[in-house]
Coordinates of C-alpha atoms in Angstrom, one line a residue:
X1 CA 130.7 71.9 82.3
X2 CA 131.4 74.6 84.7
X3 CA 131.7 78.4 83.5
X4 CA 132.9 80.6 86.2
X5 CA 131.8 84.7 85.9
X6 CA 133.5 86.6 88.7
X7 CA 132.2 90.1 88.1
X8 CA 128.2 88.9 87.4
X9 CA 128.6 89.2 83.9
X10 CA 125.4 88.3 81.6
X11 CA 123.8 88.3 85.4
X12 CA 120.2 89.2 83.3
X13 CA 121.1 86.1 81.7
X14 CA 117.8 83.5 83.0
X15 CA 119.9 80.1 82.0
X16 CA 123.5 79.7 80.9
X17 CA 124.3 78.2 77.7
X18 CA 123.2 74.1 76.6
X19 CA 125.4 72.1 79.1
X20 CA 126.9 74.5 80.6
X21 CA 126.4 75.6 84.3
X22 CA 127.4 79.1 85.5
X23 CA 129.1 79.9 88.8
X24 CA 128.1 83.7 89.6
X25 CA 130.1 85.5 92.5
X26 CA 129.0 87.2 95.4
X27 CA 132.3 87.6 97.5
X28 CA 132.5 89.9 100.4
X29 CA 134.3 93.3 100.7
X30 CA 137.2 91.9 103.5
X31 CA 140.6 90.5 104.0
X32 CA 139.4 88.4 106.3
X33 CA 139.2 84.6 105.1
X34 CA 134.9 83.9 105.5
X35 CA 132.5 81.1 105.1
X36 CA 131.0 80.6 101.2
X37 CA 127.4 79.6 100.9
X38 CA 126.6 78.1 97.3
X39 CA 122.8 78.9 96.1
X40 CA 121.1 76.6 94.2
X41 CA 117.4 78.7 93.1
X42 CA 114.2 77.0 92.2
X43 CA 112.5 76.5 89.0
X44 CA 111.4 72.7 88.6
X45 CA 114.2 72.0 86.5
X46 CA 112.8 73.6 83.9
X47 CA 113.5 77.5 84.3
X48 CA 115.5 79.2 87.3
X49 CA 114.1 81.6 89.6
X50 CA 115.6 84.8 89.7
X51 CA 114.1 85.9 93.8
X52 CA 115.8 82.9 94.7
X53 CA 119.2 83.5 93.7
X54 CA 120.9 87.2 93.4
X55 CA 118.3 88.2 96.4
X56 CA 119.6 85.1 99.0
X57 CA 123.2 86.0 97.8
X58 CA 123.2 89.4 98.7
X59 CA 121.1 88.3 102.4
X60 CA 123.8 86.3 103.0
X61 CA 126.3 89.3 102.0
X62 CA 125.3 91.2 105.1
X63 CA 125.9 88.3 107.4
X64 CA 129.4 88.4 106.5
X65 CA 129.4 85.2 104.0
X66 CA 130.8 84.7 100.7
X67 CA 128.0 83.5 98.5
X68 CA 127.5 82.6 94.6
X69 CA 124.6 81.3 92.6
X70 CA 124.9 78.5 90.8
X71 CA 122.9 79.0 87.1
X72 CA 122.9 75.3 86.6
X73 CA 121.6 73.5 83.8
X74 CA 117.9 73.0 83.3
X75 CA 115.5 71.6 80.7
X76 CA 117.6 69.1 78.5
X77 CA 120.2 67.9 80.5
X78 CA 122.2 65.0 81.8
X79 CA 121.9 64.0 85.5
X80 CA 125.4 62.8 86.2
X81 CA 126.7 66.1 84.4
X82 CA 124.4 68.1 86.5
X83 CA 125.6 66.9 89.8
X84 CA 129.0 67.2 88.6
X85 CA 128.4 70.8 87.7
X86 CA 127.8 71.6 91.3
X87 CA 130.6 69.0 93.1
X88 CA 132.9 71.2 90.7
X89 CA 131.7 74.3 91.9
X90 CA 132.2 73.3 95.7
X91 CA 135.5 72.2 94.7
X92 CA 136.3 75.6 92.9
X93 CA 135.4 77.6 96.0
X94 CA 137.3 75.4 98.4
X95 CA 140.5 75.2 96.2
X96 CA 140.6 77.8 93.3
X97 CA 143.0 80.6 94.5
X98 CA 141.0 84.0 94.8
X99 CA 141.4 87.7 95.4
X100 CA 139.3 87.0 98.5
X101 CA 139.7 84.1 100.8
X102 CA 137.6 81.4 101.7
X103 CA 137.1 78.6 104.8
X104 CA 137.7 75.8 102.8
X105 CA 135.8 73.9 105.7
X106 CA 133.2 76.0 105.6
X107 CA 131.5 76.1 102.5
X108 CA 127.9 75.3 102.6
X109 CA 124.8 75.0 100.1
X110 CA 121.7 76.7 100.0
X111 CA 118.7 75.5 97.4
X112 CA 115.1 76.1 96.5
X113 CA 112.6 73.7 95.7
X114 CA 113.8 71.6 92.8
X115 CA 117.2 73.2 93.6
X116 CA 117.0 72.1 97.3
X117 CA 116.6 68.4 95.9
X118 CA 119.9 69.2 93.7
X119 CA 121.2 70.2 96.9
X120 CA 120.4 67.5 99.1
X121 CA 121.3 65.1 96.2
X122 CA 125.3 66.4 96.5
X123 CA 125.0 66.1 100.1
X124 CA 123.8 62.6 100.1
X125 CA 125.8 61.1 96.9
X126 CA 128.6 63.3 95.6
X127 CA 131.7 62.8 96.7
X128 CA 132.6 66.8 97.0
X129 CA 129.7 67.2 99.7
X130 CA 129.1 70.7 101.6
X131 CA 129.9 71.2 105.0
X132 CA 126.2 72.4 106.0
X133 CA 122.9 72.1 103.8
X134 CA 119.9 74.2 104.2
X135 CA 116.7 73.7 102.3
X136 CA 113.8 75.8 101.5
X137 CA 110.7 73.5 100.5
X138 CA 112.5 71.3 98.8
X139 CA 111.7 68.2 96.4
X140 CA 113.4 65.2 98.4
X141 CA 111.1 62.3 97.1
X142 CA 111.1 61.3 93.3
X143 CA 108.5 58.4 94.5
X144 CA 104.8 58.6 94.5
X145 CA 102.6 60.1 96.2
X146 CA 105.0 62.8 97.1
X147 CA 107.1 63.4 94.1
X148 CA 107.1 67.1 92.2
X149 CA 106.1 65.2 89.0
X150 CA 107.8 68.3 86.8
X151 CA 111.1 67.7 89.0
X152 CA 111.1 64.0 88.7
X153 CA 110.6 65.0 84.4
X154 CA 112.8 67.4 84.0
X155 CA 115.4 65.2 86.1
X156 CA 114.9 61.5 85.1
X157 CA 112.4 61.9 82.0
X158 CA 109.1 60.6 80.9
X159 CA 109.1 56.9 82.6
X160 CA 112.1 56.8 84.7
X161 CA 113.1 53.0 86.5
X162 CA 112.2 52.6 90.0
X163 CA 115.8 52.4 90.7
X164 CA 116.4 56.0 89.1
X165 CA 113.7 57.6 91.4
X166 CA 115.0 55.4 94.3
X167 CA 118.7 56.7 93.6
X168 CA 117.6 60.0 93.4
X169 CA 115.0 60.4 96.3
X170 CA 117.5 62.4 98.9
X171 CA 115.9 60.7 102.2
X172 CA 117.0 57.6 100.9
X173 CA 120.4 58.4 100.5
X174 CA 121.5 59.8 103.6
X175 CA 124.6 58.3 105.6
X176 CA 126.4 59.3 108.3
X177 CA 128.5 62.2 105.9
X178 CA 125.2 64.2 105.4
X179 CA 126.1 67.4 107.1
X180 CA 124.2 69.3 109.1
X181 CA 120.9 70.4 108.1
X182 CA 118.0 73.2 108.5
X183 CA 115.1 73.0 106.5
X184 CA 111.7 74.9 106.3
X185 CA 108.5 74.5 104.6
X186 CA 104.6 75.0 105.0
X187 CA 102.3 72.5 105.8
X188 CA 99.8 73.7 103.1
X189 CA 102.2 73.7 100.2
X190 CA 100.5 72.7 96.7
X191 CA 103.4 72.0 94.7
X192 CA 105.8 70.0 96.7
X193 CA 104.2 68.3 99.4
X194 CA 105.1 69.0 103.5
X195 CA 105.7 64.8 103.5
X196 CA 109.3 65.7 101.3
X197 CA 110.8 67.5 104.2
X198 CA 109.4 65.4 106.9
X199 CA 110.8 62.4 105.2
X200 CA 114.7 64.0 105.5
X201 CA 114.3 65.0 108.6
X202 CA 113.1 61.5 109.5
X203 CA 116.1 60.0 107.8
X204 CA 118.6 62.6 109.1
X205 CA 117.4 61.8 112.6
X206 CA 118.3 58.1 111.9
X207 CA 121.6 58.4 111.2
X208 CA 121.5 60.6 114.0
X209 CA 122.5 64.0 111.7
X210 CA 122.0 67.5 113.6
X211 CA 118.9 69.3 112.0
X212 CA 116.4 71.7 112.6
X213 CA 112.8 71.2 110.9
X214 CA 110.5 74.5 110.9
X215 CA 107.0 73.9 109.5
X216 CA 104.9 77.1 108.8
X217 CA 101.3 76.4 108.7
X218 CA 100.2 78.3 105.0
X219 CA 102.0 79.7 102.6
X220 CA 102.5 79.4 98.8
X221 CA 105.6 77.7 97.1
X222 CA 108.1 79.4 96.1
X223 CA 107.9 82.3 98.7
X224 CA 112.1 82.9 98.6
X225 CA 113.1 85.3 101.4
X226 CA 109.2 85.4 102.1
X227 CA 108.7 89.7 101.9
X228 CA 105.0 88.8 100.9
X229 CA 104.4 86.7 104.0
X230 CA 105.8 88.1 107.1
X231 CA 105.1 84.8 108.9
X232 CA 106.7 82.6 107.4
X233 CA 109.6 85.3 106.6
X234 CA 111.0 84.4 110.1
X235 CA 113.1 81.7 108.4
X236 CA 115.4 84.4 107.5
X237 CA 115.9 85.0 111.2
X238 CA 115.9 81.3 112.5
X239 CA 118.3 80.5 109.6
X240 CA 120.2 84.0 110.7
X241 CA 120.5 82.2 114.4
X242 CA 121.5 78.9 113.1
X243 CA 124.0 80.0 110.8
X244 CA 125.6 81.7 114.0
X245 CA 125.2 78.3 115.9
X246 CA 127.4 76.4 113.2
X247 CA 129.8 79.3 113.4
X248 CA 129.1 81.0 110.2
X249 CA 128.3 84.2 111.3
X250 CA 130.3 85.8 113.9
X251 CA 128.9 88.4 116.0
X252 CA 131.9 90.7 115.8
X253 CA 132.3 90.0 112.0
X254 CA 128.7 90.8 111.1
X255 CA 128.9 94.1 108.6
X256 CA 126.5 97.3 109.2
X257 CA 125.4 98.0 106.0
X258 CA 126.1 101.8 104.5
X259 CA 123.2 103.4 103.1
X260 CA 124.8 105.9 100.7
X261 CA 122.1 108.9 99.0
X262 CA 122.8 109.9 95.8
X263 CA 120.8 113.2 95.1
X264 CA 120.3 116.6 95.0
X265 CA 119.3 119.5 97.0
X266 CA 115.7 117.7 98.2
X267 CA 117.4 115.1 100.3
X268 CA 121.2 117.1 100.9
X269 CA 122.2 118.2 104.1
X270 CA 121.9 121.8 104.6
X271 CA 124.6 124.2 106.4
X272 CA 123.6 126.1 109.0
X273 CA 122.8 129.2 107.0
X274 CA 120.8 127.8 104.9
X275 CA 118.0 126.4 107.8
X276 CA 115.5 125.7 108.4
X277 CA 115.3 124.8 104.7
X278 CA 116.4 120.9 105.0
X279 CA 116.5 117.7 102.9
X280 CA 114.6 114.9 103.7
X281 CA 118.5 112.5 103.6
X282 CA 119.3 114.5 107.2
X283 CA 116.5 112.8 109.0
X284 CA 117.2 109.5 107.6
X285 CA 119.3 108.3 109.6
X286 CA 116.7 108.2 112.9
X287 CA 115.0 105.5 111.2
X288 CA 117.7 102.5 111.3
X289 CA 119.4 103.7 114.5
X290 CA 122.9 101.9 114.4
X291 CA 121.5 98.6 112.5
X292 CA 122.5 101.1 109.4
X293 CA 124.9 103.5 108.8
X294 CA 123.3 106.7 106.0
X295 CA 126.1 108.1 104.5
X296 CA 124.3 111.1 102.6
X297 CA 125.8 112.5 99.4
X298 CA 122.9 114.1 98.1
X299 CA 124.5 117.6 97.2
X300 CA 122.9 121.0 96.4
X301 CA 121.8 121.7 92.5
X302 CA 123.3 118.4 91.2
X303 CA 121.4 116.6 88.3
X304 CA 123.2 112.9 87.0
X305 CA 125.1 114.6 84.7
X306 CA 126.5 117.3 87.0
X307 CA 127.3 114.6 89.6
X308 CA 128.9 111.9 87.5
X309 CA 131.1 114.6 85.9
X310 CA 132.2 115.9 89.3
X311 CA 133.3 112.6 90.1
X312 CA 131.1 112.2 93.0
X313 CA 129.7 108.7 92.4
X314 CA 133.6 108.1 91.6
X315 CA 133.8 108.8 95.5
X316 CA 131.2 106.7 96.4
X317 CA 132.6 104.1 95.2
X318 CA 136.1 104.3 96.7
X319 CA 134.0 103.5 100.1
X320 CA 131.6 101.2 98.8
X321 CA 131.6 97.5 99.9
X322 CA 129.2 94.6 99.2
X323 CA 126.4 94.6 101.2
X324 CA 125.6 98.1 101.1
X325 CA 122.8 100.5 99.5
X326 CA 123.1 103.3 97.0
X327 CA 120.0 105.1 97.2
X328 CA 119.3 107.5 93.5
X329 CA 117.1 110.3 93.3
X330 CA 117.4 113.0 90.4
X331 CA 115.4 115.0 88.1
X332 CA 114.7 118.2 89.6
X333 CA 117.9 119.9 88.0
X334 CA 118.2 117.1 84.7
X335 CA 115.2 119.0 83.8
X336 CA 116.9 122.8 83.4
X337 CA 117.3 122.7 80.2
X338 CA 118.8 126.4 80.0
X339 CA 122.0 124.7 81.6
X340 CA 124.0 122.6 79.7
X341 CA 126.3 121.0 82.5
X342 CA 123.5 119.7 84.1
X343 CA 120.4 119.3 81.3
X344 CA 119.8 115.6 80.3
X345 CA 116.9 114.5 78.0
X346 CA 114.9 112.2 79.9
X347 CA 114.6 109.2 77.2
X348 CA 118.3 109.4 76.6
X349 CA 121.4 110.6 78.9
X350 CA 119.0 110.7 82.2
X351 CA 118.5 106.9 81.4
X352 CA 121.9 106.1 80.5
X353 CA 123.2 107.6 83.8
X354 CA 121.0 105.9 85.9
X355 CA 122.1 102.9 85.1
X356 CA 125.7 103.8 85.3
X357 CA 124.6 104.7 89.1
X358 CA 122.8 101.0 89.2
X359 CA 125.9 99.0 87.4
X360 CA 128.2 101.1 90.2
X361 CA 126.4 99.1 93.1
X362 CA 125.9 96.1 91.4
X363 CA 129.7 95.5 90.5
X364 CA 130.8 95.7 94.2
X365 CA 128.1 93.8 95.5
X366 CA 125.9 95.9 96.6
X367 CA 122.2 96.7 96.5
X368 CA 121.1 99.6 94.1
X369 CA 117.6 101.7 94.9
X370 CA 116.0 104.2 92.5
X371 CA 113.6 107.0 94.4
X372 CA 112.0 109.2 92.3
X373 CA 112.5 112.7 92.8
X374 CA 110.0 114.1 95.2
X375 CA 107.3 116.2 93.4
X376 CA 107.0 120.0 93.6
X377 CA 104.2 121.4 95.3
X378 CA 102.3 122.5 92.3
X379 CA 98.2 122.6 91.9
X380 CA 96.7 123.3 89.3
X381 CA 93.7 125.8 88.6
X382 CA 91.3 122.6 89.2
X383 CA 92.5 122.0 93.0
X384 CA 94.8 118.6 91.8
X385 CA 98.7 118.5 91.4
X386 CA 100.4 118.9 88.7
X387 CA 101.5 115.3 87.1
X388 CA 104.1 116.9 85.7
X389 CA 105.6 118.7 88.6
X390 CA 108.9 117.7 88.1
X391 CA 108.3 117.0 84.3
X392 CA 109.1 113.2 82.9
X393 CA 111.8 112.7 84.9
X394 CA 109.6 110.2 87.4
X395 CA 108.3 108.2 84.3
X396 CA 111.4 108.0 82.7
X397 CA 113.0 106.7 86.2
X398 CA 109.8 104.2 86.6
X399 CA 110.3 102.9 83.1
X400 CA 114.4 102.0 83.9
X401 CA 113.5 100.8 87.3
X402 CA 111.3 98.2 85.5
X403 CA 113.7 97.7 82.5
X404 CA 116.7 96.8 84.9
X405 CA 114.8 95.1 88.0
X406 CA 115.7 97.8 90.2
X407 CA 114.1 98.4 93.6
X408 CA 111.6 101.6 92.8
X409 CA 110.6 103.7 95.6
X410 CA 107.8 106.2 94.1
X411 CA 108.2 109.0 96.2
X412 CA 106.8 111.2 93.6
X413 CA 103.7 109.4 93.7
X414 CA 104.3 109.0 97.7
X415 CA 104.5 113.3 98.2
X416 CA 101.3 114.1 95.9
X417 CA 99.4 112.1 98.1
X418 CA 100.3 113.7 100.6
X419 CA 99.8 116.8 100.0
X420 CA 96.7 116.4 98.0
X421 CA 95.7 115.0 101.7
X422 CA 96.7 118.0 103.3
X423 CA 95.4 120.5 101.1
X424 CA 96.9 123.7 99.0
X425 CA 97.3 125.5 102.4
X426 CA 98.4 123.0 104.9
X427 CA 100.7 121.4 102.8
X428 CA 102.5 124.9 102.5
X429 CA 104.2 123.9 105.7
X430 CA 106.0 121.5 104.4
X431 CA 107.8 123.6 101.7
X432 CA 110.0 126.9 102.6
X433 CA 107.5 129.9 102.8
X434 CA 108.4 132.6 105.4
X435 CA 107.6 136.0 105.6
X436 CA 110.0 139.0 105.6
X437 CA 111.8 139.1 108.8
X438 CA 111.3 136.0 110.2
X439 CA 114.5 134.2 109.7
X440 CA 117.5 135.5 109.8
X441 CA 118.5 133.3 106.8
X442 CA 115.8 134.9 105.2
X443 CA 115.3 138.8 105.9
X444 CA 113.2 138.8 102.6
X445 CA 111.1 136.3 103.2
X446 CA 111.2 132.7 100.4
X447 CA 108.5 131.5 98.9
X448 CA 109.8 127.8 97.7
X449 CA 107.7 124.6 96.7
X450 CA 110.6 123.2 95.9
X451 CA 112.7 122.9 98.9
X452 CA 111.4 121.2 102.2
X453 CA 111.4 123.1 105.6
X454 CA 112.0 121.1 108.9
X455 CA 108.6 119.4 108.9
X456 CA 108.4 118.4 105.5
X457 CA 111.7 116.7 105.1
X458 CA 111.1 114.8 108.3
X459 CA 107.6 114.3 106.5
X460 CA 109.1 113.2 103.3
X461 CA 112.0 111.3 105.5
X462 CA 109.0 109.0 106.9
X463 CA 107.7 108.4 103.2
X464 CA 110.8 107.0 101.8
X465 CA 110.5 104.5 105.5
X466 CA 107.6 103.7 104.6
X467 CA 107.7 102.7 101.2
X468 CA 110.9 100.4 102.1
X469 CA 108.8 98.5 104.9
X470 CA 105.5 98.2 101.6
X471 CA 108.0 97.4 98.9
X472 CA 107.6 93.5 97.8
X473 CA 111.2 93.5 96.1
X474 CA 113.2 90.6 97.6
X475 CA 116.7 93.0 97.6
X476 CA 115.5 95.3 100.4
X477 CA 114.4 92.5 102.8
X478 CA 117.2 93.0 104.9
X479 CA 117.1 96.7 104.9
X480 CA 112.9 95.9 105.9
X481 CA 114.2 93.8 108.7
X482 CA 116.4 96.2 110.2
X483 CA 113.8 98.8 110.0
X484 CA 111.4 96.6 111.9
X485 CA 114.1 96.1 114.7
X486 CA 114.3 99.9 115.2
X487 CA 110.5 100.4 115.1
X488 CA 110.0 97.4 117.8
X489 CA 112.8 98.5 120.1
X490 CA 112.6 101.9 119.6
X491 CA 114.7 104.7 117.5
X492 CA 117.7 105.9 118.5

């Protein structure tokens, strides 16, 4: 049976209920009628896995396509059902009347592993086949020596017939229907041998099929959208290319992401009599060139509470489409606990409103990013920084990041490195500390570890970079990629 969810609900859910598969929605932001892409993740069979599913969706998001994951049934299930499951869910997107619109003729399927062979079963058998297939190491063959024995299990059972693993081995099934194809794999991988995608592509060449076969030489199962492994991560970009050949992604339709800061005064952008104080959000911006567009709310002396009740992430959302980033760094002001409009206990309303700012992006599709707030430049007596330089607020922001599989960027951690590298007096640079009647701004000189001057927010600026192009989490791949194109062809 097929349960559709069209706002993600129970997304944190890992399986949907006994005999029941579950369509969740990824449509994009436009009036425009667009290709829909179906994923089907990984697992075996027996579980689902997560980085191939919600991750892929949104990827496919910024190319402009309509995508949904398919939380179909695993462990004790029925084969017929299951392949039912997904024919309805093709038919569902080609047919079922939606607030956004669809090319019914273009609705393709995308599956990992043990959800590639679910795939490329449908494509082979069903009679509601996709329009294009593309495969990521899948299980093809249920027949020895090449068969992902927990697959074939999980799938058939114990001792299955040699007709059941003939009828279900995908290269044996293909006809002159099978639509197009791409596949990739590595010739080293444990789990489902390199043979399973050589055999399809053997069989789709046959029957004379259009494919494209790309065969990395190592790499683990199981790698998704590949962050961990930048060589074989160039499927992303030869599927990208291919996906533009078979006229789902148009050049002119592609979307550039917005990359909206949520913050306070360490990232906001400063007037002009307030320089050369500046926040590390103005400098931003450099970094992407035009691949991104930063749309910076950070805003002067705002904590979550202050923001939220100002209706400023109200605002963000009015231009928020899917696809894009909300970026969320606060504690500096949740921690003044002298002021009651913007005070927020740390293990209670500071958690509560981050994840209202997390739930905000993931509703409309987009891609949510806690930073934690940059520290203070504070050593103590002993020549270290003070861990708690901006209190518990970075812990507390850690712990929901984890709690909510959101994207962390630890720019706390990030900023006392470096200035614990640069020492109590270099790092002074960074921060705003003139003498009298220097600045204008200024006649009485500042003295602020707090609050960046032009160096240090282009410092902290390159930190936050940085962190992006390290982080392992399969959400900002895209956002990884397009900093990589600026850094190879230079920033604007």
């Amino acid at each position: 049976m097929l349960e559709i969810c069209p706002n993600n609900e129970r997304i944190a859910q890992e399986v949907s209920p006994k005999g029941t598969s579950s369509l969740f929605l990824y449509p994009v932001a436009t009036h425009e009628a667009r290709p829909f892409i179906l994923v089907l993740p990984g697992g075996g069979y027996h579980h689902l896995a997560y980085h191939e599913g919600e991750p892929v969706a949104k990827w496919l998001n910024s190319l402009g396509i309509h995508a949904g994951v398919l939380k179909y049934q695993v462990g004790d299930f029925d084969a017929s059902s299951q392949l039912t499951d997904v024919e309805d869910a093709l038919k569902w997107i080609r047919q079922a009347p939606k607030d956004w619109c669809v090319i019914s003729q273009q609705v393709g399927l995308v599956g990992f592993s043990a959800g590639g062979h679910l795939a490329a079963t449908v494509a082979t058998k069903g009679n509601e086949k996709p329009d294009l297939l593309l495969l990521s190491y899948p299980v093809i063959s249920f027949q020895d020596p090449y068969a992902h024995e927990g697959s074939r299990w999980h799938f058939l059972g114990e001792a299955p017939s040699v007709e059941a693993t003939h009828a279900f081995s995908a290269h044996e099934q293909v006809t002159s229907q099978t639509p197009p194809t791409l596949m990739w794999t590595t010739a080293d991988d444990a789990s489902v041998p390199v043979e399973n995608s050589l055999l399809f592509a053997s069989a789709l060449s046959a029957k004379k099929i259009p494919f494209e076969l790309h065969v990395f030489e190592a790499g683990r199962h199981g790698l998704g959208l590949a962050d961990e492994n930048p060589h074989c991560q160039q499927w992303v970009r030869l599927a990208t290319n291919w996906l533009k050949k078979q006229h789902y992604v148009k050049e002119e339709c592609k979307m550039t992401p917005t990359l909206f800061i949520a913050g306070d005064s360490t990232a906001a952008i400063k007037g002009a009599a307030e320089k050369p104080m500046s926040g590390w959000g103005e400098y931003f911006q450099a970094f992407f060139g035009s691949s991104v567009h930063v749309d910076n709310r950070a805003i002067n002396g705002r904590s979550t509470k202050s923001f939220l009740a100002e209706g400023r992430l109200a605002n963000i959302e009015q231009d928020f489409q899917a696809g894009d980033y909300l970026f969320i760094q606060f504690g500096h002001n949740d921690e003044k606990i002298e002021d009651p409009t913007r005070y927020t206990h740390p293990d209670q309303d500071y958690r509560h409103n981050l994840i209202r700012f997390i739930e905000s992006a993931r509703i409309r599709g987009g891609i949510p990013v806690l930073l934690t707030s940059v520290s203070r430049r504070r050593f103590t007596a002993d020549g270290n920084l003070d861990p708690l330089a901006v209190g518990p607020y970075p812990a507390a922001m850690r712990q929901v990041a984890a709690e909510t599989e959101t994207p962390l960027i630890d720019i706390f951690e990030a900023s006392q490195q470096l200035y614990h590298t640069l020492g109590e007096q270099e790092s002074m640079k960074l921060f705003m500390h003139l003498p009298e009647k220097v600045h204008p701004n200024f006649p009485n000189g500042v003295a602020d570890d707090t609050h960046f001057s032009d160096i240090g927010a282009r410092q902290i600026a390159g930190l936050v970079t940085e962190a992006i192009n390290q982080s392992t989490a399969s959400t900002l791949s895209t956002l990884k990629q397009l900093l990589k194109g600026v850094r190879e062809h230079g920033a604007n």
